[in-house]
Amino acid sequence: MSEQGILIVVSGFSGAGKGTLIKAMLEKYHNYALSISATTRMPREGEKDGREYFFVSREKFEQMIEEEQLIEHARYVNNYYGTPRQYVFQQMADGRDVILEIEIQGALKIKERFPEALLLFVTPPSADELKRRLVGRGTETMEVIRQRLHRAAEEAEGITSYDYILINDKLEDCVEAMHQLIQAQHRRVSGNLDFIEQMKSELSAV
Ligand code: ADP
Ligand code: 5GP
């Protein structure tokens, strides 16, 4: 039987490059699966139901909470976002590591419920570079960029709750650093207690 997959939470400032990094990870390594969240926010232009998100009504979202279909959910800027349980658990049981790109409240709930989860915070090398990327992406007005930078300053307060920071300077290096951290997480003693027990019992029988 293949080893059970682990949960990897990726958070970070808007414009840090989370989407770009995760896409590059999935292209380079094939043992990672990306969870698709449910949300009550409206799709943006170009977004497709079931690809970026499952876009659901508020009633449907509340029903999902009630029926315990979500492993975590949070309210973010007047909308709900949550991680569907079934896909995540199935992928982990199949031995795949599952990436959740979620904000900090959700990240902390995941850590509480799944202490073996790996929490990564993605940041560009400097605030100037963050601004350059947000402007360069061209998806937000200057006013929204200003709000997002302001929010980044608040989010920076939460970084110490994460396990590692990933500085997304050169993309390929960041992909490698993320992959290495995940591999190291698999080798943590606390996540391998069954193996250790098995080894002990085999050794006592030698
Ligand atoms: P996020 O998902 O964190 O909001 P994006 O993945 O949309 O961020 O990236 C924001 C912008 O920064 C995009 O225009 C993207 O092409 C660019 N970008 C991402 N990673 C890097 C990098 N390592 N170096 C330079 N630009 C990058
Ligand atoms: P956006 O509306 O820009 O797509 O996402 C807003 C924020 O919600 C981002 O920080 C994103 O990471 C976060 N988010 C997306 N899906 C989930 C989820 O399932 N749970 C939580 N807690 N946050 C999410």
Short mmCIF file of N, CA and C and ligand atoms in Angstrom, two decimals, residues 10-12 14 18 35-39 41 44 47 53 72-76 81-84 101-107 109 148 155, ligand 2:
data_model
loop_
_atom_site.label_atom_id
_atom_site.label_comp_id
_atom_site.label_asym_id
_atom_site.label_seq_id
_atom_site.Cartn_x
_atom_site.Cartn_y
_atom_site.Cartn_z
N VAL A 10 -1.04 26.39 1.61
CA VAL A 10 -0.25 27.48 1.03
C VAL A 10 -1.04 28.78 1.19
N SER A 11 -0.48 29.71 1.92
CA SER A 11 -1.08 31.04 2.06
C SER A 11 -0.02 32.06 1.65
N GLY A 12 -0.42 33.30 1.56
CA GLY A 12 0.57 34.34 1.23
C GLY A 12 -0.12 35.58 0.71
N SER A 14 -1.55 38.52 -1.48
CA SER A 14 -2.08 38.59 -2.83
C SER A 14 -0.98 39.14 -3.74
N LYS A 18 1.47 32.74 -5.48
CA LYS A 18 0.97 31.42 -5.04
C LYS A 18 0.43 30.61 -6.22
N SER A 35 -6.65 21.02 -4.19
CA SER A 35 -8.05 21.01 -3.77
C SER A 35 -8.79 22.20 -4.39
N ILE A 36 -10.02 21.97 -4.82
CA ILE A 36 -10.84 23.06 -5.36
C ILE A 36 -11.88 23.42 -4.29
N SER A 37 -11.86 24.68 -3.88
CA SER A 37 -12.74 25.13 -2.80
C SER A 37 -14.14 25.44 -3.30
N ALA A 38 -15.06 25.48 -2.35
CA ALA A 38 -16.40 26.01 -2.63
C ALA A 38 -16.41 27.46 -2.16
N THR A 39 -17.11 28.32 -2.88
CA THR A 39 -17.22 29.72 -2.45
C THR A 39 -18.57 30.30 -2.82
N ARG A 41 -18.65 33.56 -3.47
CA ARG A 41 -18.43 34.76 -4.28
C ARG A 41 -18.73 34.46 -5.74
N ARG A 44 -15.18 35.38 -11.32
CA ARG A 44 -14.59 36.50 -12.06
C ARG A 44 -14.58 36.12 -13.54
N GLU A 47 -13.30 32.70 -15.06
CA GLU A 47 -13.34 31.59 -14.10
C GLU A 47 -14.47 30.62 -14.45
N TYR A 53 -13.09 27.27 -8.71
CA TYR A 53 -13.90 27.06 -7.51
C TYR A 53 -15.16 26.31 -7.88
N GLU A 72 -12.84 22.68 6.53
CA GLU A 72 -12.70 24.00 7.17
C GLU A 72 -13.45 24.97 6.30
N HIS A 73 -13.87 26.09 6.91
CA HIS A 73 -14.43 27.17 6.10
C HIS A 73 -14.16 28.48 6.82
N ALA A 74 -14.17 29.55 6.05
CA ALA A 74 -13.92 30.87 6.65
C ALA A 74 -14.68 31.91 5.85
N ARG A 75 -14.91 33.04 6.52
CA ARG A 75 -15.52 34.18 5.85
C ARG A 75 -14.38 35.11 5.49
N TYR A 76 -14.37 35.58 4.26
CA TYR A 76 -13.30 36.47 3.80
C TYR A 76 -13.96 37.53 2.92
N TYR A 81 -15.73 30.75 2.05
CA TYR A 81 -14.85 29.87 1.29
C TYR A 81 -14.65 28.62 2.13
N GLY A 82 -14.63 27.45 1.50
CA GLY A 82 -14.43 26.23 2.28
C GLY A 82 -13.84 25.11 1.46
N THR A 83 -13.22 24.16 2.17
CA THR A 83 -12.52 23.05 1.52
C THR A 83 -13.37 21.78 1.58
N PRO A 84 -13.82 21.26 0.43
CA PRO A 84 -14.63 20.04 0.44
C PRO A 84 -13.82 18.82 0.92
N GLU A 101 -4.91 26.03 -1.14
CA GLU A 101 -4.50 27.44 -1.20
C GLU A 101 -5.58 28.23 -0.48
N ILE A 102 -5.35 28.50 0.81
CA ILE A 102 -6.40 29.11 1.63
C ILE A 102 -5.82 30.23 2.51
N GLU A 103 -6.72 31.04 3.07
CA GLU A 103 -6.24 32.15 3.89
C GLU A 103 -5.97 31.69 5.34
N ILE A 104 -5.53 32.63 6.15
CA ILE A 104 -4.96 32.25 7.46
C ILE A 104 -5.94 31.60 8.45
N GLN A 105 -7.21 32.08 8.50
CA GLN A 105 -8.14 31.48 9.47
C GLN A 105 -8.31 29.99 9.17
N GLY A 106 -8.47 29.69 7.86
CA GLY A 106 -8.60 28.29 7.43
C GLY A 106 -7.33 27.52 7.73
N ALA A 107 -6.18 28.16 7.49
CA ALA A 107 -4.89 27.50 7.72
C ALA A 107 -4.77 27.06 9.19
N LYS A 109 -7.21 26.47 11.30
CA LYS A 109 -8.16 25.38 11.59
C LYS A 109 -7.59 24.05 11.11
N ARG A 148 -4.98 45.90 -1.17
CA ARG A 148 -4.34 44.58 -1.00
C ARG A 148 -2.99 44.71 -0.30
N GLU A 155 -1.66 40.82 7.20
CA GLU A 155 -1.40 39.38 7.08
C GLU A 155 0.00 39.02 7.56
P1 5GP B 2 -10.23 34.99 -4.03
O1 5GP B 2 -11.61 35.53 -3.86
O2 5GP B 2 -9.22 36.09 -4.34
O3 5GP B 2 -10.18 33.83 -5.02
O4 5GP B 2 -9.76 34.35 -2.63
C1 5GP B 2 -9.81 35.12 -1.47
C2 5GP B 2 -9.05 34.39 -0.37
O5 5GP B 2 -9.76 33.20 0.01
C3 5GP B 2 -7.63 33.94 -0.75
O6 5GP B 2 -6.76 34.30 0.33
C4 5GP B 2 -7.76 32.45 -0.86
O7 5GP B 2 -6.53 31.79 -0.56
C5 5GP B 2 -8.81 32.15 0.17
N1 5GP B 2 -9.48 30.86 -0.01
C6 5GP B 2 -9.78 30.23 -1.18
N2 5GP B 2 -10.38 29.06 -0.93
C7 5GP B 2 -10.46 28.92 0.42
C8 5GP B 2 -10.97 27.90 1.29
O8 5GP B 2 -11.47 26.85 0.89
N3 5GP B 2 -10.88 28.14 2.62
C9 5GP B 2 -10.33 29.27 3.12
N4 5GP B 2 -10.26 29.39 4.45
N5 5GP B 2 -9.84 30.25 2.35
C10 5GP B 2 -9.90 30.08 1.00
#
